[in-house]
Amino acid sequence: MNVFPERIANHSLSRRGLGKLLLAAGAASTAVTLSGRTIASAAEGPQPTAHTQQAYDPVNSDFHARWTRADARQIMTTQNDPTVAAGENSMPRSVTMPEIPKDFPIMTDEVWVWDTWSLTDEYSNQVSYKGWDVIFSLVAPRSIPFDERHWSARIGFFYRHSNAPEGTEWIYGGHVFPDNTSVSTTEWSGSTRLMQGNKVRVFYTATTFGTPRPGTAAEPAVIATTMGQIKATKKGVSFSHFGEHKTLLRPDGKWYQTKEQNQYFAFRDPFTFEDPYNPGTTYMLFEGTGGGVPGSPETLITKEDLGYREGDPYAETAEEVNNMGVFWQRGNIGLAVATNKDLTEWKMLPPILTAYGVNDQTERPQMIIKDGKYYLFTISHQFTYAAGLRGPDGVYGFVGDGIRSDFQPMNGSGLVLGSPTDLNLPANRPEDPQPGQNPRQFQAYSHYIQPDGLVQSFIDNVDGRRGGTLSPTVKINYSGATSEVDYSFGNNGLGPYAYLPTNKQKTGVTYVK
């Protein structure tokens, strides 16, 4: 999900004012091959932090991995070409999303569509229900301006026949919940899980803007759930019989920042899953912000957050970065564990990854368990990076040996997939383009990682045209700590629009080809 609207309107400018981008400068080196792309020179910089990928007890340990400044600086030193013409893409092809055509189609002229996820089972398989594929999206009426959609966000759903031919349109089914039934006035991202029979449990973020809806507690941001029923006929799919909407988790002020500590806090995007190697327990990932009032002693950046190796000549000091105001950037990925089978009672746990002094948004976290490795994916914006750092809007990934691990950033920096961007130019926002910027640097956001490396996102801004619809799906191939965009997929890397294919039928036994 995109940032809180108040932050869009007010805070991002002052945040950028705290620390202008300090691009890593250094003597040119000889030709270097970077992720399959040879460039003439590369900036010198620090070595990345050494990460072991070692696993820890997810429930009883308080260990958390750190996405450090030493890690994030690898983007500019190993994944950026400083010699490109202004406004061109400066990143390696292996981590760059192919360009979306400006004449893209829209899914529906009724609603804006952004954050999207599939109906899944406990292992994140995308489940076909009685011959229908079902996806869920944040939606808002197209009658309102695109950038005001957050205030009116509801969870909607779409469906189409499983194995439908390429280009088959999704059918918009309307809102999932009846009006005036969710915990707060607006509904933000989450996940939807098919339970036994025809039951579905929806996990979502409940938020409040403006005048609270009567009967609600005006919660600023909490994680909530409700159980309902899915019905499928030859004509289509519908949802009904939702029970009580229950608040599951709210920030505690210790591990996860509260609104009282910082009005720009984040606490959202629940993603639930079971570990196939340790079945029977359900976990939840979510986006958080490290507890504490920004600038207070407990929020100051430490040597461990910096992550520099001993004697590194390019290392910063904690005093230097704290003087830049980077204590505002306290994004983390939280963890909780269900304590009952109905998934209505949860225990909140310490975060599994922090980005303190690096970035203040680690949105829509997901975990994909593949070949014995645990891949932690998240998304982030270029304008939410801390002073002295730079990266594109897109997907960032980490790999470890368990749910709670010393996660190693993929590709050395964490960057897995970014919209085409000239990282040598200042960061700015999609609604505030600057002359000379790459016209597709904000082309897509809110990426959803699917089985087999398929990545879906929504179109934001393609060369000045606003989207509010799902983008072409792309594919990443990943193994160990490396990944690359698969340009053999689709048309030179761009697959079908809104391609979220089922990979399992309802029974969980027969694969849908």
mmCIF file of N, CA and C in Angstrom, residues 45 92 168 203 209 350 362 447 450 458 468 493 510:
data_model
loop_
_atom_site.group_PDB
_atom_site.id
_atom_site.type_symbol
_atom_site.label_atom_id
_atom_site.label_comp_id
_atom_site.label_asym_id
_atom_site.label_seq_id
_atom_site.Cartn_x
_atom_site.Cartn_y
_atom_site.Cartn_z
ATOM 1 N N GLY A 45 32.720 2.323 -2.705
ATOM 2 C CA GLY A 45 31.900 2.407 -1.516
ATOM 3 C C GLY A 45 32.212 1.293 -0.550
ATOM 4 N N PRO A 92 20.986 -2.114 -13.454
ATOM 5 C CA PRO A 92 21.190 -3.296 -14.290
ATOM 6 C C PRO A 92 19.866 -3.832 -14.820
ATOM 7 N N THR A 168 -8.300 -12.540 -21.186
ATOM 8 C CA THR A 168 -9.657 -12.583 -20.632
ATOM 9 C C THR A 168 -9.790 -11.586 -19.494
ATOM 10 N N PHE A 203 -7.887 -11.102 6.448
ATOM 11 C CA PHE A 203 -7.076 -10.284 7.347
ATOM 12 C C PHE A 203 -6.846 -8.952 6.633
ATOM 13 N N PHE A 209 -9.654 7.982 8.724
ATOM 14 C CA PHE A 209 -9.318 9.332 8.258
ATOM 15 C C PHE A 209 -10.545 10.214 8.416
ATOM 16 N N PRO A 350 8.592 -9.817 18.539
ATOM 17 C CA PRO A 350 9.536 -8.813 18.043
ATOM 18 C C PRO A 350 9.671 -8.890 16.526
ATOM 19 N N THR A 362 8.540 -0.572 4.864
ATOM 20 C CA THR A 362 8.786 -1.964 4.459
ATOM 21 C C THR A 362 7.401 -2.581 4.275
ATOM 22 N N HIS A 447 3.943 -4.417 -5.312
ATOM 23 C CA HIS A 447 4.185 -5.709 -5.934
ATOM 24 C C HIS A 447 3.765 -6.858 -5.021
ATOM 25 N N GLN A 450 4.144 -13.992 -6.397
ATOM 26 C CA GLN A 450 3.330 -15.187 -6.563
ATOM 27 C C GLN A 450 4.217 -16.426 -6.629
ATOM 28 N N PHE A 458 0.480 -2.735 -9.460
ATOM 29 C CA PHE A 458 -0.502 -1.861 -10.097
ATOM 30 C C PHE A 458 0.219 -0.714 -10.799
ATOM 31 N N GLY A 468 -4.028 3.205 -11.840
ATOM 32 C CA GLY A 468 -5.136 2.694 -11.039
ATOM 33 C C GLY A 468 -5.722 1.433 -11.619
ATOM 34 N N GLY A 493 9.847 -9.871 -21.423
ATOM 35 C CA GLY A 493 9.778 -9.683 -19.982
ATOM 36 C C GLY A 493 8.448 -9.206 -19.453
ATOM 37 N N THR A 510 -4.736 -31.364 -6.952
ATOM 38 C CA THR A 510 -4.560 -31.322 -8.392
ATOM 39 C C THR A 510 -4.065 -29.948 -8.821
#
